[in-house]
mmCIF file of C-alpha atoms in Angstrom:
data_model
loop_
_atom_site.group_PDB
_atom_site.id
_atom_site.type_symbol
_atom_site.label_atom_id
_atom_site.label_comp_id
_atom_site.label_asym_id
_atom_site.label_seq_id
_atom_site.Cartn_x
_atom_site.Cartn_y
_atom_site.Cartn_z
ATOM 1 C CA UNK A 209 -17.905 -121.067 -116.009
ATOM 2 C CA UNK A 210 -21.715 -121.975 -116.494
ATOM 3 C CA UNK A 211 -24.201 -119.532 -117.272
ATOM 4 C CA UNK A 212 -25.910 -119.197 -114.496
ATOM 5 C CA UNK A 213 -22.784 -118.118 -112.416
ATOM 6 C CA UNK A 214 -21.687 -115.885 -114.819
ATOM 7 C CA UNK A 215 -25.457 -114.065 -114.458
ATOM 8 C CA UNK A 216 -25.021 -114.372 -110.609
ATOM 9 C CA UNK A 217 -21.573 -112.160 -110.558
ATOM 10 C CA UNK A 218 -23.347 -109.826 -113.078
ATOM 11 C CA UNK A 219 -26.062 -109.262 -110.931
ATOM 12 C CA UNK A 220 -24.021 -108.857 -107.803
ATOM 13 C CA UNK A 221 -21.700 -106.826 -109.140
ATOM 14 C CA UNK A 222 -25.347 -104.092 -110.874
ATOM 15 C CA UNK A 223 -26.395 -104.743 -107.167
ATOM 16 C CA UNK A 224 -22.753 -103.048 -105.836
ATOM 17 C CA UNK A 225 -23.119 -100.080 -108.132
ATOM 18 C CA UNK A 226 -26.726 -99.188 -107.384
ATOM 19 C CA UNK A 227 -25.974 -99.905 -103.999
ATOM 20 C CA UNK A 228 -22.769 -97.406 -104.366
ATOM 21 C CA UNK A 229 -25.343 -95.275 -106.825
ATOM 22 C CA UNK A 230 -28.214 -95.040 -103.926
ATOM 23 C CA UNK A 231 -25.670 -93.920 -101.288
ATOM 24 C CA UNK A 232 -23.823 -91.141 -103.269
ATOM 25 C CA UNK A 233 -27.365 -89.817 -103.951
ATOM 26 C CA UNK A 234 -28.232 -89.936 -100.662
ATOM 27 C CA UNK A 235 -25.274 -87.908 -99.648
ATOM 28 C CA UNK A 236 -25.751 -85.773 -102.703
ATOM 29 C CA UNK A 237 -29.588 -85.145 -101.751
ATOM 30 C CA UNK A 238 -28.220 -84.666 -97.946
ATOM 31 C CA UNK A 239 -25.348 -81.923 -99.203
ATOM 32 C CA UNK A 240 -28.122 -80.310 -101.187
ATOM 33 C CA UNK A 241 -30.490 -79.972 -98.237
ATOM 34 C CA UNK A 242 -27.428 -78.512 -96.378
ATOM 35 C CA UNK A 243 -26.722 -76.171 -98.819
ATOM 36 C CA UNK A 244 -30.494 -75.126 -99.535
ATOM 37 C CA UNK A 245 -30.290 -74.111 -95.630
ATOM 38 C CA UNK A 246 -26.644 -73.014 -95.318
ATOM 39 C CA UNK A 247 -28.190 -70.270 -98.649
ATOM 40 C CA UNK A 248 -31.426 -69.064 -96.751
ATOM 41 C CA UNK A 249 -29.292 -68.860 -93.632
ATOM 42 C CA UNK A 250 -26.929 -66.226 -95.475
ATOM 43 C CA UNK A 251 -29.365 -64.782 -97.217
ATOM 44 C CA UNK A 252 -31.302 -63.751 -93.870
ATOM 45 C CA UNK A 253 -27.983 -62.132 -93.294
ATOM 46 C CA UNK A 254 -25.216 -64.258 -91.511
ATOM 47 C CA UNK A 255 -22.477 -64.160 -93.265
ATOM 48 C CA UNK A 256 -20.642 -65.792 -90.946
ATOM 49 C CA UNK A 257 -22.180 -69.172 -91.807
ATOM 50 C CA UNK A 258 -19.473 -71.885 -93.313
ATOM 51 C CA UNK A 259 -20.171 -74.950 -95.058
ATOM 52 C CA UNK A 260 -17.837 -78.129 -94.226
ATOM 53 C CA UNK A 261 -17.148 -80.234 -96.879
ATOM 54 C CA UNK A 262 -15.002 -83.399 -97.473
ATOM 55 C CA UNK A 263 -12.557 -83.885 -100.143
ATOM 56 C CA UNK A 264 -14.375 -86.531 -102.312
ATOM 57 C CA UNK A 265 -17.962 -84.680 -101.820
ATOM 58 C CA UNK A 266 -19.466 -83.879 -105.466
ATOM 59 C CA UNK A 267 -20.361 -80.633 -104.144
ATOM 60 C CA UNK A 268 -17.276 -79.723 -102.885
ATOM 61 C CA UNK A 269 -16.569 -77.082 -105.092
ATOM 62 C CA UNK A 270 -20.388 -75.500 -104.621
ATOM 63 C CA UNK A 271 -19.182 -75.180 -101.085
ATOM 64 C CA UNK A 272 -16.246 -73.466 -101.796
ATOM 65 C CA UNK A 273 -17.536 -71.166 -103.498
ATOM 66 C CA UNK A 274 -20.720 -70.142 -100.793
ATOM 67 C CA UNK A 275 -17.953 -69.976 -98.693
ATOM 68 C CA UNK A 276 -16.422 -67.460 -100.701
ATOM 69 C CA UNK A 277 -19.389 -65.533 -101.628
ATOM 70 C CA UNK A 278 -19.960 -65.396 -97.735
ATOM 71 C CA UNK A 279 -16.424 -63.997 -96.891
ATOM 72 C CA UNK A 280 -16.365 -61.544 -99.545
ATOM 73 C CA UNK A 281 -19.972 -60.374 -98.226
ATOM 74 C CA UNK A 282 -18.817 -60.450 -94.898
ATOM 75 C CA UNK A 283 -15.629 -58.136 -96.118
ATOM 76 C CA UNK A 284 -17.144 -55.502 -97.955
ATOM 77 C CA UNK A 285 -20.205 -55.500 -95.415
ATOM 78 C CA UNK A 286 -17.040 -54.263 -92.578
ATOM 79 C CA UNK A 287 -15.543 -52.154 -95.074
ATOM 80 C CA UNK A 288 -18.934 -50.302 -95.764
ATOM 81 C CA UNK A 289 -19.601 -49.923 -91.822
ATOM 82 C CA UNK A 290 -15.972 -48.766 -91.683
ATOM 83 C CA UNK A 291 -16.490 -46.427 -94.640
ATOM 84 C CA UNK A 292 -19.894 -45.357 -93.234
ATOM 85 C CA UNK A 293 -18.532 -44.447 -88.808
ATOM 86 C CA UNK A 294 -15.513 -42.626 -91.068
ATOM 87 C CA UNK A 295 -17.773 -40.595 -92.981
ATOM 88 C CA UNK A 296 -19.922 -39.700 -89.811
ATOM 89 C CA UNK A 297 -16.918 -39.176 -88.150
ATOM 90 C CA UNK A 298 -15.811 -36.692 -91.298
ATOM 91 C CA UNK A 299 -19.148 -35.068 -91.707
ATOM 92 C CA UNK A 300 -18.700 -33.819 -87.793
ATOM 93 C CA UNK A 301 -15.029 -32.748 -88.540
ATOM 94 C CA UNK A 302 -16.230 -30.782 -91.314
ATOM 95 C CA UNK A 303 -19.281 -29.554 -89.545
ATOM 96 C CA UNK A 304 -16.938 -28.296 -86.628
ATOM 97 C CA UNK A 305 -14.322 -27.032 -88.652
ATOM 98 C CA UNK A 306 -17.044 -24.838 -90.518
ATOM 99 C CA UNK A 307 -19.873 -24.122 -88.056
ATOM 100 C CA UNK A 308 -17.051 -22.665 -85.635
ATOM 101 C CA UNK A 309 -15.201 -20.084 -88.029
ATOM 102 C CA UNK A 310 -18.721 -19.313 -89.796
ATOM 103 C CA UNK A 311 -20.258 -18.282 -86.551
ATOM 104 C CA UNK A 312 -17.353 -15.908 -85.546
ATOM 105 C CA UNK A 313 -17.562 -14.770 -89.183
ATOM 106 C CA UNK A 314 -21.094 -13.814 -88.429
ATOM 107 C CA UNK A 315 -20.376 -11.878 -85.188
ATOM 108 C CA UNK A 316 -18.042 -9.757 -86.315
ATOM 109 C CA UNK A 317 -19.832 -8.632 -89.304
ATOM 110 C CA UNK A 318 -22.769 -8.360 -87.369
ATOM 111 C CA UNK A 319 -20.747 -6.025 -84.886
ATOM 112 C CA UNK A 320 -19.610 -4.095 -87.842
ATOM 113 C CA UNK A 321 -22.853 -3.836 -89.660
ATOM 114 C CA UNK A 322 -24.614 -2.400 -86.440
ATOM 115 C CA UNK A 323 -21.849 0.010 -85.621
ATOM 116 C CA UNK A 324 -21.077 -1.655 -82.223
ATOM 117 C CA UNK A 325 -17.272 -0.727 -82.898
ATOM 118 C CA UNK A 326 -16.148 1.511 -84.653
ATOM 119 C CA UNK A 327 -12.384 3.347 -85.812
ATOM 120 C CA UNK A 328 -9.373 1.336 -85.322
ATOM 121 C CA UNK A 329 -11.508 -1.319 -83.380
ATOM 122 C CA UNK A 330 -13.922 -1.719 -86.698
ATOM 123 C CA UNK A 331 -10.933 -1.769 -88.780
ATOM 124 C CA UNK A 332 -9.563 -4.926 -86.304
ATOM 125 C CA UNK A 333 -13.041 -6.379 -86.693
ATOM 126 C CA UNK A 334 -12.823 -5.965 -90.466
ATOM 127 C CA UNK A 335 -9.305 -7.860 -90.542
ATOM 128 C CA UNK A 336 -10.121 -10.878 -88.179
ATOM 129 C CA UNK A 337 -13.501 -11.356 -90.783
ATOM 130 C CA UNK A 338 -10.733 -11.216 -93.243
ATOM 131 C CA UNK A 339 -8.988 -13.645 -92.309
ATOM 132 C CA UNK A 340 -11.872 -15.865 -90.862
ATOM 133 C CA UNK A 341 -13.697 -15.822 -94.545
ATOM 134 C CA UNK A 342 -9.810 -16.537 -95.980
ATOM 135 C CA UNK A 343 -9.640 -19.436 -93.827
ATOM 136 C CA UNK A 344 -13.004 -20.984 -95.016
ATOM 137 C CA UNK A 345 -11.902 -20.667 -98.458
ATOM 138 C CA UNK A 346 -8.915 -22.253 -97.803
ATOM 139 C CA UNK A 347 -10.636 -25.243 -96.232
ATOM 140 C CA UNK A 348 -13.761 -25.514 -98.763
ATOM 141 C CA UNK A 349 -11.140 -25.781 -101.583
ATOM 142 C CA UNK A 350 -8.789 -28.493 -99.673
ATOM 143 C CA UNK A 351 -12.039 -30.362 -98.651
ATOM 144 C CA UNK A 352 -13.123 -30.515 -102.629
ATOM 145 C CA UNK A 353 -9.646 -31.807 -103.812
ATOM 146 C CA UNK A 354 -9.516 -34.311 -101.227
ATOM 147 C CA UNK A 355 -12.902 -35.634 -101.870
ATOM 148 C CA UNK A 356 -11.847 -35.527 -105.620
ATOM 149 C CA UNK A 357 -8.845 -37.839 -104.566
ATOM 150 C CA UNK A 358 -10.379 -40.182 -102.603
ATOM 151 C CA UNK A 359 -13.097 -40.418 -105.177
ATOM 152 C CA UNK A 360 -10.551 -40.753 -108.120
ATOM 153 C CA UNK A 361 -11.749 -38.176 -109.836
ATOM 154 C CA UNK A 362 -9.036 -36.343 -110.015
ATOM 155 C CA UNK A 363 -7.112 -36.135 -113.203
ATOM 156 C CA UNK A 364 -3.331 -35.849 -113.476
ATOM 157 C CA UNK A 365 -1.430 -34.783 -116.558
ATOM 158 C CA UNK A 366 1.973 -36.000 -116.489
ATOM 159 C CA UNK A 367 4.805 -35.003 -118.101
ATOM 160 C CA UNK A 368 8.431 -34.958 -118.459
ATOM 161 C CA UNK A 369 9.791 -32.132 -116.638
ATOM 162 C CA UNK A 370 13.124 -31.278 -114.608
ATOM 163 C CA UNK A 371 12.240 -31.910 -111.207
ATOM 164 C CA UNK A 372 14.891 -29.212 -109.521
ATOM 165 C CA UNK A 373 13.955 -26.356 -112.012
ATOM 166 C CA UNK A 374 10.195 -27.221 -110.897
ATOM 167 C CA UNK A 375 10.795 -26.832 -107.402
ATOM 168 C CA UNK A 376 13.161 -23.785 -107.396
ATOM 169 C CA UNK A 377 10.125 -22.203 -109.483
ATOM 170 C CA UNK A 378 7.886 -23.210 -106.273
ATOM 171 C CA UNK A 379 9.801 -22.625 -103.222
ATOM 172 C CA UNK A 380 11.437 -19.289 -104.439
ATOM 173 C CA UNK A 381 7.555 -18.255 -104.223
ATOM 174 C CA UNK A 382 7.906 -18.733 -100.353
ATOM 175 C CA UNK A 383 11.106 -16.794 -99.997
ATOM 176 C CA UNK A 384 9.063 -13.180 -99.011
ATOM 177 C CA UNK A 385 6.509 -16.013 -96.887
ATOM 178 C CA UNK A 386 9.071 -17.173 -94.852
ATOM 179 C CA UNK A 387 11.271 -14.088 -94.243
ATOM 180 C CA UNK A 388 7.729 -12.157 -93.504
ATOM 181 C CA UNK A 389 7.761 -15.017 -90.745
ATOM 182 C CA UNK A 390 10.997 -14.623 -89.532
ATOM 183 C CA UNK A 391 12.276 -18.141 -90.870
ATOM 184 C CA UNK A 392 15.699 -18.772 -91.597
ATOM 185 C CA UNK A 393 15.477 -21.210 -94.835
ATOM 186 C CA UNK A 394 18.018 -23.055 -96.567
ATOM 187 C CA UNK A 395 17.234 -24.579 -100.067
ATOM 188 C CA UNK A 396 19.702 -27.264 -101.503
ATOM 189 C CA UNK A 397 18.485 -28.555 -104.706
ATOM 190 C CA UNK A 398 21.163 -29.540 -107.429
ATOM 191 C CA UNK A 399 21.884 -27.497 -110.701
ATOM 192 C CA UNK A 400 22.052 -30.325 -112.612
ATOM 193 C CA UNK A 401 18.566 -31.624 -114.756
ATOM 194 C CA UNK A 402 16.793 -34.391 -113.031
ATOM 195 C CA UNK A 403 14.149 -35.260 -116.105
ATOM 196 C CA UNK A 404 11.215 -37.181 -114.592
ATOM 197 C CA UNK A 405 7.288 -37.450 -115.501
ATOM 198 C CA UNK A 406 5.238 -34.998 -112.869
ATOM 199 C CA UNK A 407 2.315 -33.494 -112.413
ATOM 200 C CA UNK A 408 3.191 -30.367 -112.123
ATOM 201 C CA UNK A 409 0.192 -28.813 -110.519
ATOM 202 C CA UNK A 410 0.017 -31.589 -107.977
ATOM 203 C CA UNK A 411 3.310 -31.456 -107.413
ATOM 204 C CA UNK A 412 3.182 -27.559 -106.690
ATOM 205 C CA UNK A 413 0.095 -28.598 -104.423
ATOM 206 C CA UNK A 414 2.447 -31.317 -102.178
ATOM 207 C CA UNK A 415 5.426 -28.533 -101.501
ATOM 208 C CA UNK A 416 3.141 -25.713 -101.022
ATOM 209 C CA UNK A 417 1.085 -28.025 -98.316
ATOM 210 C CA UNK A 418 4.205 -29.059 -96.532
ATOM 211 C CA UNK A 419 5.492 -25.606 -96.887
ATOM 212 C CA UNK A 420 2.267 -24.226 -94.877
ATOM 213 C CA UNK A 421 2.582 -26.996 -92.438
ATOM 214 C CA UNK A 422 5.722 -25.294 -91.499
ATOM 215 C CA UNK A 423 4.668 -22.164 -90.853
ATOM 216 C CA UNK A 424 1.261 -22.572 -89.068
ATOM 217 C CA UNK A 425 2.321 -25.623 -87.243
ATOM 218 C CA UNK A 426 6.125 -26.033 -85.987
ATOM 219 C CA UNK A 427 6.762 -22.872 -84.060
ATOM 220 C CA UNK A 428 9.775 -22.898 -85.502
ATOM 221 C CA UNK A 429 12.177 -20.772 -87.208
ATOM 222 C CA UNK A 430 14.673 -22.313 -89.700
ATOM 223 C CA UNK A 431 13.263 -24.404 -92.789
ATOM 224 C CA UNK A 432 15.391 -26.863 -94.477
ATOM 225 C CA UNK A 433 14.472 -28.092 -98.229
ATOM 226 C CA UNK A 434 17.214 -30.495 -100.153
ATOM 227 C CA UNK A 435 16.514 -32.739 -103.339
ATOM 228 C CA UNK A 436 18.962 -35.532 -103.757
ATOM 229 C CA UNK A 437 19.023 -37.791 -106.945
ATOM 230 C CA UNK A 438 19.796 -41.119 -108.478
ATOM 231 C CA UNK A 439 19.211 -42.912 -110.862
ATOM 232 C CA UNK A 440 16.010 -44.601 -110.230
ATOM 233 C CA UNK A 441 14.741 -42.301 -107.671
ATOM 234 C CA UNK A 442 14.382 -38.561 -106.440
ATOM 235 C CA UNK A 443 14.496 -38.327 -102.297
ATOM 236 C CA UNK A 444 13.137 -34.836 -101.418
ATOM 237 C CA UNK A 445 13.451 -33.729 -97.859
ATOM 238 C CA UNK A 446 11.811 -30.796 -95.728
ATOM 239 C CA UNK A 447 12.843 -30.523 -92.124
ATOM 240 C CA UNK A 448 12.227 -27.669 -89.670
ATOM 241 C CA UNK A 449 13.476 -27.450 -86.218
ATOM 242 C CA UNK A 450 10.166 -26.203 -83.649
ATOM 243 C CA UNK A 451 8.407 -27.880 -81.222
ATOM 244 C CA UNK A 452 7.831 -31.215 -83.484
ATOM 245 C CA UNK A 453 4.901 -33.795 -83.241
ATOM 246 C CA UNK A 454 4.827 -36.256 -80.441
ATOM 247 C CA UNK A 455 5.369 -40.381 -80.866
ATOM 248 C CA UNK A 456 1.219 -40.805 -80.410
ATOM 249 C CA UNK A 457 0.323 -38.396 -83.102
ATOM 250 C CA UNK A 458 3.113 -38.846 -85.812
ATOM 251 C CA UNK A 459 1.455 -42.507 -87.135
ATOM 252 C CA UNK A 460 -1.811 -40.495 -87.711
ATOM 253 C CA UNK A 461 -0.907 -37.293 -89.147
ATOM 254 C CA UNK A 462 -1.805 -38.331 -92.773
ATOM 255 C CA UNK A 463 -4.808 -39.513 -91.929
ATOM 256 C CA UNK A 464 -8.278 -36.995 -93.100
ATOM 257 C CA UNK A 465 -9.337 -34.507 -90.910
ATOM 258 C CA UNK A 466 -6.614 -35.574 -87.960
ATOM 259 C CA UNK A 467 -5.059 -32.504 -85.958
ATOM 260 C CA UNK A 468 -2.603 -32.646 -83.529
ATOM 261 C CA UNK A 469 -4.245 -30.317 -81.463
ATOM 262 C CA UNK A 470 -7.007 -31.640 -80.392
ATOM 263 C CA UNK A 471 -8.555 -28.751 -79.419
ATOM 264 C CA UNK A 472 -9.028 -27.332 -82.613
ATOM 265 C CA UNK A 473 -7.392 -23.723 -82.051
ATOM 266 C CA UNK A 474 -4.976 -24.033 -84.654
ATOM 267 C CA UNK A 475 -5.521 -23.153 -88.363
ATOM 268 C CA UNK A 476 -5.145 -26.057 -89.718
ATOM 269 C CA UNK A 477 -8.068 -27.817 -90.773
ATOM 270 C CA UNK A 478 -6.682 -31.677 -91.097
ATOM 271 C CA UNK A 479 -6.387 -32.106 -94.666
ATOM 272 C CA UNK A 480 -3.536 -30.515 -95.957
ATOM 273 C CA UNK A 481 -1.184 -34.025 -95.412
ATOM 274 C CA UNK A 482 -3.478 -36.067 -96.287
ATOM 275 C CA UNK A 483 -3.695 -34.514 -99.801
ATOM 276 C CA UNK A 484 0.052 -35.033 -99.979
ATOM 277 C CA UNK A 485 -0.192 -38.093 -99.294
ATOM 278 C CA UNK A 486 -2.913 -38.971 -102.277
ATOM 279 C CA UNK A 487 -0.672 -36.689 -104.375
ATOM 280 C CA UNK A 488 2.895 -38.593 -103.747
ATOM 281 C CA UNK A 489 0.854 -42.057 -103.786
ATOM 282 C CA UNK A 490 -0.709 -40.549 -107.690
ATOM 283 C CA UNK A 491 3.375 -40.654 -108.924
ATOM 284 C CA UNK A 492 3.283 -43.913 -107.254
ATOM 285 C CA UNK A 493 5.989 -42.405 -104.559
ATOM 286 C CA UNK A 494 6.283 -42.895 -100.642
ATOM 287 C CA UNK A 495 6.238 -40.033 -97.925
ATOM 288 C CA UNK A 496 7.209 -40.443 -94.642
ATOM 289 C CA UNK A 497 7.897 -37.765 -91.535
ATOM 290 C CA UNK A 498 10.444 -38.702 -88.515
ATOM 291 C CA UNK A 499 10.288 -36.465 -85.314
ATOM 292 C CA UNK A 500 11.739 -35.728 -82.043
ATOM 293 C CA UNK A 501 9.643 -33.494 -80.296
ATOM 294 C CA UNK A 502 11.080 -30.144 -79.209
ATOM 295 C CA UNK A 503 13.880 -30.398 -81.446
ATOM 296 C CA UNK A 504 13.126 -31.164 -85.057
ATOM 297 C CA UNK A 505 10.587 -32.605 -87.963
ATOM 298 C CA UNK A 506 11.444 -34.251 -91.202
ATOM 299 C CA UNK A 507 9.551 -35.126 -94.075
ATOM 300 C CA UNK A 508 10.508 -37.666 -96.673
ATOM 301 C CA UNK A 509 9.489 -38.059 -99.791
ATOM 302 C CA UNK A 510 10.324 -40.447 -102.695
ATOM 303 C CA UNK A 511 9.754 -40.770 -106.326
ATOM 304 C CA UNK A 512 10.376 -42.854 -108.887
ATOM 305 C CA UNK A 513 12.160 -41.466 -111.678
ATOM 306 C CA UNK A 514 9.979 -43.689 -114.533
ATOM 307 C CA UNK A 515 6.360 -43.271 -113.297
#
């Protein structure tokens, strides 16, 4: 092969590669400009712009990750909206569920205070403040756990304690409750130690909320509470047999601030579940409540024996 041949292939072949050189910059100059704009684009606030990319591009992986950046935006931008309408939606719950009571409060003390009544009428004016000014407690200290759970604030001690001896301690505190009520109760729980790692005072907090859903809410009159065990789990049951919650409302009735009656004459103020809730999910257990209206209610609840 002469020379000059040999210098002739050379140079074709440096021609091919700055040819194949000049094009990839070309497309690597044209991806850039694309992803200059697809960046002030998003950055003006549309998250819901996407880059396309092909397989071999250089910048492939720069484009997967906008796109990423952009869907993650676009995610926690919903959730923050969502959180935002839920805390609106909250703030008027807990305006309504305050302003109401409060202003009653008011009138009755200011009936008292000006002797408008007076005897046994003052005395029932002096009884419904009671019990108005009980209820606000009740709700103002419900309303600062829950926001202390949904913060994760709230700090649990665990321990190793038998579960049945716990809960004999708590709902032999309702006997006197219940009978005052005229509930016929039935409590099963076994003799034998089931060891597992509560929190006791949370624990105390989920029966005594379940227990009080009972009583202001089923319009019943017979209370069943049974613990059966395992060996990897403890199933604890509560069932009552009044007028029990309706197929539209039972998928909702852990949620904040939710009350099945709508019209807000009950005493409940919509957080009492949902604490349960918090508190099961906190020993990383499950609760669950079945229904059939007019008939019966049943709540579920399981934990795992090693937390």
């Amino acid at each position: 092969m002469s020379i000059n041949l040999f210098l002739l292939i050379m140079f074709c072949i440096a021609l091919l590669v700055i040819l194949f050189l000049f094009t990839k910059l070309r497309r690597v100059r044209g991806q850039l400009s694309i992803i200059e704009e697809a960046l002030e684009d998003i950055k003006s606030g549309n998250l819901n712009r996407r880059m396309l990319t092909k397989k071999n591009d250089m910048t492939r992986k720069i484009c997967y990750g906008i796109n990423e950046i952009a869907m993650n935006s676009q995610t926690q931008l919903i959730r923050q909206k969502q959180s935002e309408q839920a805390y609106k939606r909250l703030m008027t719950s807990i305006s309504h569920d305050v302003k109401t009571p409060l202003a009653s409060l008011v009138g009755y003390l200011e009936a008292i205070e000006c002797k408008i009544v007076a005897g046994e009428e003052k005395d029932e004016y002096v009884h419904v403040a009671f019990e108005k000014a009980h209820y606000l407690k009740h709700f103002v200290e419900n309303l600062f756990e829950w926001v202390k759970l949904d913060s994760g604030e709230q700090i649990f001690h665990f321990e190793a304690l038998d579960l049945n001896e716990a809960s004999r301690d708590i709902v032999a505190d309702w006997i006197s409750v219940l009978e005052s009520g005229n509930f016929e109760y039935e409590f099963d729980i076994p003799e034998t130690e089931y060891l597992m790692r509560i929190d006791v005072n949370a624990y105390s907090r989920i029966l005594n909320n379940l227990l009080q859903n009972v009583l202001i809410h089923s319009k019943g009159n017979k209370v069943i509470f049974r613990i059966s065990e395992n060996d990897r789990q403890a199933r604890i049951t509560l069932a009552d047999n009044g007028k029990g919650i309706s197929p539209d409302h039972l998928p909702h009735i852990f949620e904040r601030m939710y009350q099945c009656d709508q019209s807000r004459s009950a005493n409940g103020n919509g957080l009492g579940l949902s604490i349960v809730k918090e508190l099961v999910a906190a020993h990383k257990g499950t609760i669950a409540a079945d229904s059939t209206p007019d008939k019966e209610t049943i709540f579920t609840i399981l934990l795992p024996k090693s937390l």
